[in-house]
PDB file of C-alpha atoms in Angstrom:
ATOM      1  CA  UNK A   1      19.991 148.502 -29.283  1.00  0.00           C
ATOM      2  CA  UNK A   2      17.789 146.516 -26.900  1.00  0.00           C
ATOM      3  CA  UNK A   3      19.954 147.741 -24.002  1.00  0.00           C
ATOM      4  CA  UNK A   4      19.439 151.324 -25.203  1.00  0.00           C
ATOM      5  CA  UNK A   5      15.692 150.690 -25.318  1.00  0.00           C
ATOM      6  CA  UNK A   6      15.791 149.346 -21.747  1.00  0.00           C
ATOM      7  CA  UNK A   7      17.721 152.445 -20.663  1.00  0.00           C
ATOM      8  CA  UNK A   8      15.251 154.804 -22.297  1.00  0.00           C
ATOM      9  CA  UNK A   9      12.232 153.001 -20.816  1.00  0.00           C
ATOM     10  CA  UNK A  10      13.761 152.686 -17.364  1.00  0.00           C
ATOM     11  CA  UNK A  11      13.778 148.901 -17.185  1.00  0.00           C
ATOM     12  CA  UNK A  12      15.913 147.462 -14.382  1.00  0.00           C
ATOM     13  CA  UNK A  13      18.587 148.410 -13.468  1.00  0.00           C
ATOM     14  CA  UNK A  14      18.169 151.771 -15.238  1.00  0.00           C
ATOM     15  CA  UNK A  15      16.146 154.853 -14.387  1.00  0.00           C
ATOM     16  CA  UNK A  16      14.238 156.296 -17.377  1.00  0.00           C
ATOM     17  CA  UNK A  17      16.625 158.124 -19.689  1.00  0.00           C
ATOM     18  CA  UNK A  18      14.059 159.169 -22.304  1.00  0.00           C
ATOM     19  CA  UNK A  19      13.712 162.496 -20.479  1.00  0.00           C
ATOM     20  CA  UNK A  20      17.161 163.453 -21.780  1.00  0.00           C
ATOM     21  CA  UNK A  21      15.777 163.381 -25.314  1.00  0.00           C
ATOM     22  CA  UNK A  22      13.232 166.153 -24.719  1.00  0.00           C
ATOM     23  CA  UNK A  23      13.754 169.901 -24.326  1.00  0.00           C
ATOM     24  CA  UNK A  24      11.604 171.494 -21.605  1.00  0.00           C
ATOM     25  CA  UNK A  25      10.145 174.911 -22.336  1.00  0.00           C
ATOM     26  CA  UNK A  26       8.194 175.416 -19.101  1.00  0.00           C
ATOM     27  CA  UNK A  27       4.478 175.124 -18.383  1.00  0.00           C
ATOM     28  CA  UNK A  28       4.506 171.432 -19.345  1.00  0.00           C
ATOM     29  CA  UNK A  29       5.688 172.156 -22.881  1.00  0.00           C
ATOM     30  CA  UNK A  30       8.218 169.708 -24.281  1.00  0.00           C
ATOM     31  CA  UNK A  31       9.799 169.206 -27.691  1.00  0.00           C
ATOM     32  CA  UNK A  32      12.084 166.437 -28.909  1.00  0.00           C
ATOM     33  CA  UNK A  33      15.764 167.344 -29.014  1.00  0.00           C
ATOM     34  CA  UNK A  34      17.210 168.098 -32.435  1.00  0.00           C
ATOM     35  CA  UNK A  35      18.373 165.134 -34.522  1.00  0.00           C
ATOM     36  CA  UNK A  36      22.080 165.872 -33.965  1.00  0.00           C
ATOM     37  CA  UNK A  37      21.622 165.698 -30.179  1.00  0.00           C
ATOM     38  CA  UNK A  38      19.685 162.435 -30.474  1.00  0.00           C
ATOM     39  CA  UNK A  39      22.372 160.972 -32.758  1.00  0.00           C
ATOM     40  CA  UNK A  40      25.066 161.982 -30.270  1.00  0.00           C
ATOM     41  CA  UNK A  41      23.115 160.277 -27.474  1.00  0.00           C
ATOM     42  CA  UNK A  42      22.844 157.025 -29.459  1.00  0.00           C
ATOM     43  CA  UNK A  43      26.492 157.254 -30.536  1.00  0.00           C
ATOM     44  CA  UNK A  44      27.674 157.674 -26.932  1.00  0.00           C
ATOM     45  CA  UNK A  45      25.541 154.736 -25.809  1.00  0.00           C
ATOM     46  CA  UNK A  46      27.001 152.508 -28.531  1.00  0.00           C
ATOM     47  CA  UNK A  47      30.565 153.471 -27.571  1.00  0.00           C
ATOM     48  CA  UNK A  48      29.854 152.606 -23.934  1.00  0.00           C
ATOM     49  CA  UNK A  49      27.929 149.447 -24.753  1.00  0.00           C
ATOM     50  CA  UNK A  50      30.064 147.868 -27.472  1.00  0.00           C
ATOM     51  CA  UNK A  51      33.686 148.769 -26.796  1.00  0.00           C
ATOM     52  CA  UNK A  52      36.290 151.363 -27.552  1.00  0.00           C
ATOM     53  CA  UNK A  53      37.517 149.406 -30.598  1.00  0.00           C
ATOM     54  CA  UNK A  54      34.855 150.894 -32.847  1.00  0.00           C
ATOM     55  CA  UNK A  55      34.417 153.908 -35.073  1.00  0.00           C
ATOM     56  CA  UNK A  56      30.943 155.373 -35.437  1.00  0.00           C
ATOM     57  CA  UNK A  57      30.063 157.619 -38.359  1.00  0.00           C
ATOM     58  CA  UNK A  58      26.807 159.507 -38.775  1.00  0.00           C
ATOM     59  CA  UNK A  59      25.000 160.351 -42.023  1.00  0.00           C
ATOM     60  CA  UNK A  60      27.332 158.309 -44.235  1.00  0.00           C
ATOM     61  CA  UNK A  61      26.825 158.312 -47.999  1.00  0.00           C
ATOM     62  CA  UNK A  62      27.188 154.687 -49.071  1.00  0.00           C
ATOM     63  CA  UNK A  63      26.384 155.374 -52.724  1.00  0.00           C
ATOM     64  CA  UNK A  64      25.037 158.461 -54.521  1.00  0.00           C
ATOM     65  CA  UNK A  65      21.413 157.710 -53.565  1.00  0.00           C
ATOM     66  CA  UNK A  66      21.956 155.693 -50.386  1.00  0.00           C
ATOM     67  CA  UNK A  67      22.689 157.112 -46.946  1.00  0.00           C
ATOM     68  CA  UNK A  68      23.077 155.459 -43.575  1.00  0.00           C
ATOM     69  CA  UNK A  69      22.102 157.245 -40.352  1.00  0.00           C
ATOM     70  CA  UNK A  70      24.788 155.375 -38.411  1.00  0.00           C
ATOM     71  CA  UNK A  71      27.668 153.255 -39.711  1.00  0.00           C
ATOM     72  CA  UNK A  72      29.702 151.287 -37.169  1.00  0.00           C
ATOM     73  CA  UNK A  73      33.134 149.844 -37.948  1.00  0.00           C
ATOM     74  CA  UNK A  74      34.464 147.297 -35.448  1.00  0.00           C
ATOM     75  CA  UNK A  75      38.186 146.575 -35.217  1.00  0.00           C
ATOM     76  CA  UNK A  76      39.385 143.164 -34.065  1.00  0.00           C
ATOM     77  CA  UNK A  77      42.324 143.315 -31.677  1.00  0.00           C
TER      78      UNK A  77
END
């Protein structure tokens, strides 16, 4: 996640990627993207950053009253 943070903030060697998480409505009006778009962005980053031997699930119900925003399963080759 620290590499994602560096990407979003534009720390070397990245250019700022946080702009991809905002919708532009003209006249300097911006709104954050919807949660599904943000989750997809994070999911894609994790696939690229970790490996292809993972499965990422969003909004997983762990138990009746417990949910996880992101659950990552890593497979050992």
